[in-house]
Amino acid sequence: MKTERPKANRELSKPSRSLILPGSLFVVGGAFFLLSGSGKILAPLALVSALALPGLVLAVVYGYLWKWQGREIRSPHCLPILVSIMLIGLALCRFSLWLGSSVQTNFHAPHLVSIVEYAVPVSFIALMLSAVFDSGVAFAGSLGAIVLLSFLSSQPFDFFLISLCGSLVGILALGKAEERTSFLKAGGLIGLSNMGTILILSLFHQRIDSLAYGLLGGAISGPLAGILGLGLLPMLEDFLDLSTNFRLLELANPQQPILRELILLAPGTYHHSMVVGTLGEAAAEAIGANPFLVRASAYYHDIGKIRKPEYFIENQIGTANPHAKLSASMSSLILISHVKEGVELAKEKHLPLSIIEVIKQHHGTCLITYFYQKAKEAENPELAEVREEDYRYPGPKPQTKEAAIVMLADAVEAASKTLSDPTPARIQGMVQRMINSIFVDGQLEECDLTLKDLHQIAQSFVRILSGIYHHRVHYPGFDFEGEGQEDRGGHGDSGQKLPTKDKSRLRSSPRGYPKDIRKLGS
């Protein structure tokens, strides 16, 4: 053993050689050093700056988003989503740059290095942020990522310019896409943008010998980013509970099981929800809110009524009102419970958090006026006093524009059913009164709606409702308001009655159709 130990020491003292890649940390004499993308070794002081730079860039990006992107980006769950997407994108790009360095070191193929470096899918970050948030967040986040990645590239300026142009094209191409395959279209356009930018820069720097390899790498980068986005987005939607436009459109499909259950058990509520979705979508587009979120949330906002559909008037078709046998307090508890039951059902069906929040907030702390007045009229001085808070929904009040729009559309659609003669003027007056009452009640004080927004929302409601309740011209020879109540249901669901002479024609014509009508389809 005594002769082996010095030999082991001699083996340890021999100089060793190892591969150090750009962007890697290594230790010499107890001090940390960093190898930059250009091959320069950064000393400890420079290393501190290199580590502080990413933090500074990310802080500037988030500060910009906090200032200019509204309260949505400030919510607690948005920051982890933003950071997760950027970290995933940076990791993918870092791996691509590491792969290029490995190729250069092991194979000494500079042209192959050009292909790998230009094929870095930087625009993946822009596509993902655009799909999850909006173009403003996508631009700010991708710009910060491009700045950081440029320091790891052997040609920082070229890398920055190519990546920036490609990311901007991707953001514009994806836009408010409604199909997941739009990722592939955006990826193709990014590839064309990369090729154009590389061509211009190569001619400017007179690097014609490597132009073909650079064009190939740029052409690969865009489609690669699109494919990565298309593949990873569904997984991130489930893991991070994302409410992308694609997922919201899929949830708004009437063939969704919960919506099928709603139409079977509560058909009146289903129709009401569809109209609320139409009203809300138009209002959201008018004020620049998210129409996809509004429509999907409107379709699901009353799913809690599935549990007790017969207690809601829109489902009481030809049946007695069960509230006639209940006290006002019990009736109000049943109405209030549909919000809680809707939230529970939404969680069971794994609906996005954004829709669950709208379900929770769509009544705010509104007063159930009818049963409150009924309780006040039947109030007994010897018993407990009727308290207004017992007849209010528990809240919270709408926190976003989208939740507020669903609240307004819900109230306006229900009120429109009470108009005996829904002319455009009466519809406009009803809409204004409903919005004013909700505003005065303080239900909109916790969201970002402005008076201008409310005016535009009212205009969109009036336009949609006027189209729904439009009047038809009088049909000569048909008296739809005359006799014939006994024929209800015999000719469609409107119960109209054909004139006597048309009845005789109906009986004498083959297959039961008037002769003139049969000619239309022949």
PDB file of C-alpha atoms in Angstrom, residues 15-173:
ATOM      1  CA  PRO A  15      -2.986  17.702 -15.997  1.00  0.00           C
ATOM      2  CA  SER A  16      -6.407  16.727 -17.299  1.00  0.00           C
ATOM      3  CA  ARG A  17      -8.186  18.028 -20.366  1.00  0.00           C
ATOM      4  CA  SER A  18     -11.938  18.501 -20.576  1.00  0.00           C
ATOM      5  CA  LEU A  19     -14.347  20.167 -22.979  1.00  0.00           C
ATOM      6  CA  ILE A  20     -15.803  23.506 -21.822  1.00  0.00           C
ATOM      7  CA  LEU A  21     -18.760  24.728 -23.875  1.00  0.00           C
ATOM      8  CA  PRO A  22     -19.868  28.358 -24.349  1.00  0.00           C
ATOM      9  CA  GLY A  23     -22.133  29.492 -21.552  1.00  0.00           C
ATOM     10  CA  SER A  24     -20.561  27.030 -19.084  1.00  0.00           C
ATOM     11  CA  LEU A  25     -19.267  27.867 -15.615  1.00  0.00           C
ATOM     12  CA  PHE A  26     -15.918  26.452 -14.467  1.00  0.00           C
ATOM     13  CA  VAL A  27     -13.652  26.903 -11.443  1.00  0.00           C
ATOM     14  CA  VAL A  28      -9.944  27.791 -11.445  1.00  0.00           C
ATOM     15  CA  GLY A  29      -8.162  28.304  -8.132  1.00  0.00           C
ATOM     16  CA  GLY A  30     -11.439  28.611  -6.254  1.00  0.00           C
ATOM     17  CA  ALA A  31     -12.732  31.395  -8.528  1.00  0.00           C
ATOM     18  CA  PHE A  32     -15.664  31.043 -10.922  1.00  0.00           C
ATOM     19  CA  PHE A  33     -15.249  31.828 -14.614  1.00  0.00           C
ATOM     20  CA  LEU A  34     -17.675  31.864 -17.538  1.00  0.00           C
ATOM     21  CA  LEU A  35     -16.980  30.999 -21.177  1.00  0.00           C
ATOM     22  CA  SER A  36     -18.965  33.352 -23.434  1.00  0.00           C
ATOM     23  CA  GLY A  37     -20.460  32.481 -26.807  1.00  0.00           C
ATOM     24  CA  SER A  38     -17.527  34.110 -28.611  1.00  0.00           C
ATOM     25  CA  GLY A  39     -15.019  31.967 -26.707  1.00  0.00           C
ATOM     26  CA  LYS A  40     -13.858  34.650 -24.275  1.00  0.00           C
ATOM     27  CA  ILE A  41     -13.283  33.751 -20.635  1.00  0.00           C
ATOM     28  CA  LEU A  42     -15.074  36.129 -18.301  1.00  0.00           C
ATOM     29  CA  ALA A  43     -13.286  36.926 -15.030  1.00  0.00           C
ATOM     30  CA  PRO A  44     -15.120  36.930 -11.680  1.00  0.00           C
ATOM     31  CA  LEU A  45     -16.231  40.582 -11.928  1.00  0.00           C
ATOM     32  CA  ALA A  46     -17.462  40.039 -15.456  1.00  0.00           C
ATOM     33  CA  LEU A  47     -19.150  36.875 -14.252  1.00  0.00           C
ATOM     34  CA  VAL A  48     -21.161  38.876 -11.725  1.00  0.00           C
ATOM     35  CA  SER A  49     -22.319  41.146 -14.530  1.00  0.00           C
ATOM     36  CA  ALA A  50     -23.181  38.159 -16.710  1.00  0.00           C
ATOM     37  CA  LEU A  51     -25.326  36.679 -13.963  1.00  0.00           C
ATOM     38  CA  ALA A  52     -26.965  40.007 -13.126  1.00  0.00           C
ATOM     39  CA  LEU A  53     -27.865  40.759 -16.746  1.00  0.00           C
ATOM     40  CA  PRO A  54     -30.593  38.088 -17.077  1.00  0.00           C
ATOM     41  CA  GLY A  55     -32.192  39.290 -13.865  1.00  0.00           C
ATOM     42  CA  LEU A  56     -32.109  42.877 -15.080  1.00  0.00           C
ATOM     43  CA  VAL A  57     -33.624  41.988 -18.456  1.00  0.00           C
ATOM     44  CA  LEU A  58     -36.391  39.900 -16.898  1.00  0.00           C
ATOM     45  CA  ALA A  59     -37.127  42.650 -14.372  1.00  0.00           C
ATOM     46  CA  VAL A  60     -37.446  45.231 -17.160  1.00  0.00           C
ATOM     47  CA  VAL A  61     -39.726  42.932 -19.164  1.00  0.00           C
ATOM     48  CA  TYR A  62     -42.003  42.222 -16.213  1.00  0.00           C
ATOM     49  CA  GLY A  63     -42.013  45.900 -15.213  1.00  0.00           C
ATOM     50  CA  TYR A  64     -43.172  46.821 -18.707  1.00  0.00           C
ATOM     51  CA  LEU A  65     -45.908  44.186 -18.620  1.00  0.00           C
ATOM     52  CA  TRP A  66     -47.003  45.287 -15.143  1.00  0.00           C
ATOM     53  CA  LYS A  67     -47.295  48.882 -16.308  1.00  0.00           C
ATOM     54  CA  TRP A  68     -48.917  48.496 -19.707  1.00  0.00           C
ATOM     55  CA  GLN A  69     -50.641  45.112 -19.941  1.00  0.00           C
ATOM     56  CA  GLY A  70     -53.441  45.595 -17.423  1.00  0.00           C
ATOM     57  CA  ARG A  71     -54.344  43.781 -14.258  1.00  0.00           C
ATOM     58  CA  GLU A  72     -54.610  40.380 -15.963  1.00  0.00           C
ATOM     59  CA  ILE A  73     -50.822  40.026 -16.073  1.00  0.00           C
ATOM     60  CA  ARG A  74     -50.649  41.027 -12.401  1.00  0.00           C
ATOM     61  CA  SER A  75     -52.749  38.117 -11.178  1.00  0.00           C
ATOM     62  CA  PRO A  76     -50.819  35.589  -9.063  1.00  0.00           C
ATOM     63  CA  HIS A  77     -51.151  32.707 -11.534  1.00  0.00           C
ATOM     64  CA  CYS A  78     -49.903  34.676 -14.576  1.00  0.00           C
ATOM     65  CA  LEU A  79     -46.309  35.163 -13.406  1.00  0.00           C
ATOM     66  CA  PRO A  80     -45.574  31.412 -13.000  1.00  0.00           C
ATOM     67  CA  ILE A  81     -47.063  30.765 -16.446  1.00  0.00           C
ATOM     68  CA  LEU A  82     -44.962  33.524 -18.029  1.00  0.00           C
ATOM     69  CA  VAL A  83     -41.771  32.350 -16.327  1.00  0.00           C
ATOM     70  CA  SER A  84     -42.437  28.685 -17.157  1.00  0.00           C
ATOM     71  CA  ILE A  85     -42.917  29.369 -20.866  1.00  0.00           C
ATOM     72  CA  MET A  86     -39.801  31.538 -21.036  1.00  0.00           C
ATOM     73  CA  LEU A  87     -37.694  28.981 -19.156  1.00  0.00           C
ATOM     74  CA  ILE A  88     -38.852  26.167 -21.431  1.00  0.00           C
ATOM     75  CA  GLY A  89     -38.087  28.264 -24.502  1.00  0.00           C
ATOM     76  CA  LEU A  90     -34.689  29.347 -23.190  1.00  0.00           C
ATOM     77  CA  ALA A  91     -33.827  25.742 -22.342  1.00  0.00           C
ATOM     78  CA  LEU A  92     -34.706  24.584 -25.868  1.00  0.00           C
ATOM     79  CA  CYS A  93     -32.657  27.385 -27.423  1.00  0.00           C
ATOM     80  CA  ARG A  94     -29.763  26.795 -25.021  1.00  0.00           C
ATOM     81  CA  PHE A  95     -29.754  23.131 -26.009  1.00  0.00           C
ATOM     82  CA  SER A  96     -29.623  24.091 -29.700  1.00  0.00           C
ATOM     83  CA  LEU A  97     -26.667  26.417 -29.109  1.00  0.00           C
ATOM     84  CA  TRP A  98     -24.910  23.731 -27.062  1.00  0.00           C
ATOM     85  CA  LEU A  99     -25.495  21.286 -29.905  1.00  0.00           C
ATOM     86  CA  GLY A 100     -23.888  23.719 -32.349  1.00  0.00           C
ATOM     87  CA  SER A 101     -20.836  24.119 -30.108  1.00  0.00           C
ATOM     88  CA  SER A 102     -20.513  20.351 -29.744  1.00  0.00           C
ATOM     89  CA  VAL A 103     -20.620  19.911 -33.508  1.00  0.00           C
ATOM     90  CA  GLN A 104     -17.914  22.529 -33.973  1.00  0.00           C
ATOM     91  CA  THR A 105     -15.669  20.956 -31.324  1.00  0.00           C
ATOM     92  CA  ASN A 106     -16.064  17.317 -32.274  1.00  0.00           C
ATOM     93  CA  PHE A 107     -16.545  17.395 -36.023  1.00  0.00           C
ATOM     94  CA  HIS A 108     -14.838  20.654 -37.059  1.00  0.00           C
ATOM     95  CA  ALA A 109     -17.633  21.350 -39.555  1.00  0.00           C
ATOM     96  CA  PRO A 110     -18.172  25.133 -39.652  1.00  0.00           C
ATOM     97  CA  HIS A 111     -20.932  24.895 -42.250  1.00  0.00           C
ATOM     98  CA  LEU A 112     -22.830  22.417 -40.106  1.00  0.00           C
ATOM     99  CA  VAL A 113     -22.428  24.820 -37.194  1.00  0.00           C
ATOM    100  CA  SER A 114     -24.100  27.551 -39.266  1.00  0.00           C
ATOM    101  CA  ILE A 115     -27.074  25.305 -39.903  1.00  0.00           C
ATOM    102  CA  VAL A 116     -27.467  24.379 -36.230  1.00  0.00           C
ATOM    103  CA  GLU A 117     -27.054  27.938 -34.918  1.00  0.00           C
ATOM    104  CA  TYR A 118     -29.514  29.453 -37.387  1.00  0.00           C
ATOM    105  CA  ALA A 119     -31.988  26.635 -36.658  1.00  0.00           C
ATOM    106  CA  VAL A 120     -32.369  27.683 -33.005  1.00  0.00           C
ATOM    107  CA  PRO A 121     -36.190  27.892 -32.428  1.00  0.00           C
ATOM    108  CA  VAL A 122     -36.158  31.292 -30.712  1.00  0.00           C
ATOM    109  CA  SER A 123     -39.592  32.194 -32.100  1.00  0.00           C
ATOM    110  CA  PHE A 124     -41.079  29.326 -30.055  1.00  0.00           C
ATOM    111  CA  ILE A 125     -41.254  31.726 -27.102  1.00  0.00           C
ATOM    112  CA  ALA A 126     -43.105  34.338 -29.164  1.00  0.00           C
ATOM    113  CA  LEU A 127     -45.617  31.780 -30.453  1.00  0.00           C
ATOM    114  CA  MET A 128     -46.339  30.343 -27.013  1.00  0.00           C
ATOM    115  CA  LEU A 129     -46.723  33.712 -25.305  1.00  0.00           C
ATOM    116  CA  SER A 130     -48.947  34.936 -28.126  1.00  0.00           C
ATOM    117  CA  ALA A 131     -51.184  31.871 -27.800  1.00  0.00           C
ATOM    118  CA  VAL A 132     -51.422  32.073 -24.009  1.00  0.00           C
ATOM    119  CA  PHE A 133     -51.485  35.853 -23.476  1.00  0.00           C
ATOM    120  CA  ASP A 134     -51.527  38.414 -26.303  1.00  0.00           C
ATOM    121  CA  SER A 135     -49.232  40.102 -28.800  1.00  0.00           C
ATOM    122  CA  GLY A 136     -47.981  42.692 -26.285  1.00  0.00           C
ATOM    123  CA  VAL A 137     -46.832  40.088 -23.772  1.00  0.00           C
ATOM    124  CA  ALA A 138     -45.399  37.959 -26.580  1.00  0.00           C
ATOM    125  CA  PHE A 139     -43.312  40.831 -27.943  1.00  0.00           C
ATOM    126  CA  ALA A 140     -41.938  41.876 -24.550  1.00  0.00           C
ATOM    127  CA  GLY A 141     -41.156  38.325 -23.439  1.00  0.00           C
ATOM    128  CA  SER A 142     -39.547  37.252 -26.705  1.00  0.00           C
ATOM    129  CA  LEU A 143     -37.489  40.460 -26.859  1.00  0.00           C
ATOM    130  CA  GLY A 144     -36.042  39.761 -23.416  1.00  0.00           C
ATOM    131  CA  ALA A 145     -35.263  36.161 -24.349  1.00  0.00           C
ATOM    132  CA  ILE A 146     -33.589  37.217 -27.606  1.00  0.00           C
ATOM    133  CA  VAL A 147     -31.368  39.693 -25.759  1.00  0.00           C
ATOM    134  CA  LEU A 148     -30.209  36.987 -23.358  1.00  0.00           C
ATOM    135  CA  LEU A 149     -29.626  34.363 -26.052  1.00  0.00           C
ATOM    136  CA  SER A 150     -27.671  36.794 -28.214  1.00  0.00           C
ATOM    137  CA  PHE A 151     -24.854  36.767 -25.642  1.00  0.00           C
ATOM    138  CA  LEU A 152     -24.438  33.021 -26.191  1.00  0.00           C
ATOM    139  CA  SER A 153     -24.246  33.294 -29.968  1.00  0.00           C
ATOM    140  CA  SER A 154     -21.015  33.601 -31.938  1.00  0.00           C
ATOM    141  CA  GLN A 155     -22.657  36.377 -34.004  1.00  0.00           C
ATOM    142  CA  PRO A 156     -24.760  38.331 -31.491  1.00  0.00           C
ATOM    143  CA  PHE A 157     -25.992  41.107 -33.801  1.00  0.00           C
ATOM    144  CA  ASP A 158     -27.045  38.763 -36.599  1.00  0.00           C
ATOM    145  CA  PHE A 159     -28.691  36.389 -34.126  1.00  0.00           C
ATOM    146  CA  PHE A 160     -30.611  39.261 -32.513  1.00  0.00           C
ATOM    147  CA  LEU A 161     -31.873  40.688 -35.808  1.00  0.00           C
ATOM    148  CA  ILE A 162     -32.878  37.344 -37.314  1.00  0.00           C
ATOM    149  CA  SER A 163     -34.638  36.222 -34.128  1.00  0.00           C
ATOM    150  CA  LEU A 164     -36.431  39.542 -33.652  1.00  0.00           C
ATOM    151  CA  CYS A 165     -37.803  39.638 -37.203  1.00  0.00           C
ATOM    152  CA  GLY A 166     -38.880  36.006 -37.025  1.00  0.00           C
ATOM    153  CA  SER A 167     -40.597  36.466 -33.666  1.00  0.00           C
ATOM    154  CA  LEU A 168     -42.507  39.527 -34.882  1.00  0.00           C
ATOM    155  CA  VAL A 169     -43.689  37.639 -37.955  1.00  0.00           C
ATOM    156  CA  GLY A 170     -44.790  34.749 -35.731  1.00  0.00           C
ATOM    157  CA  ILE A 171     -46.756  37.041 -33.425  1.00  0.00           C
ATOM    158  CA  LEU A 172     -48.516  38.690 -36.360  1.00  0.00           C
ATOM    159  CA  ALA A 173     -49.175  35.369 -38.099  1.00  0.00           C
TER     160      ALA A 173
END
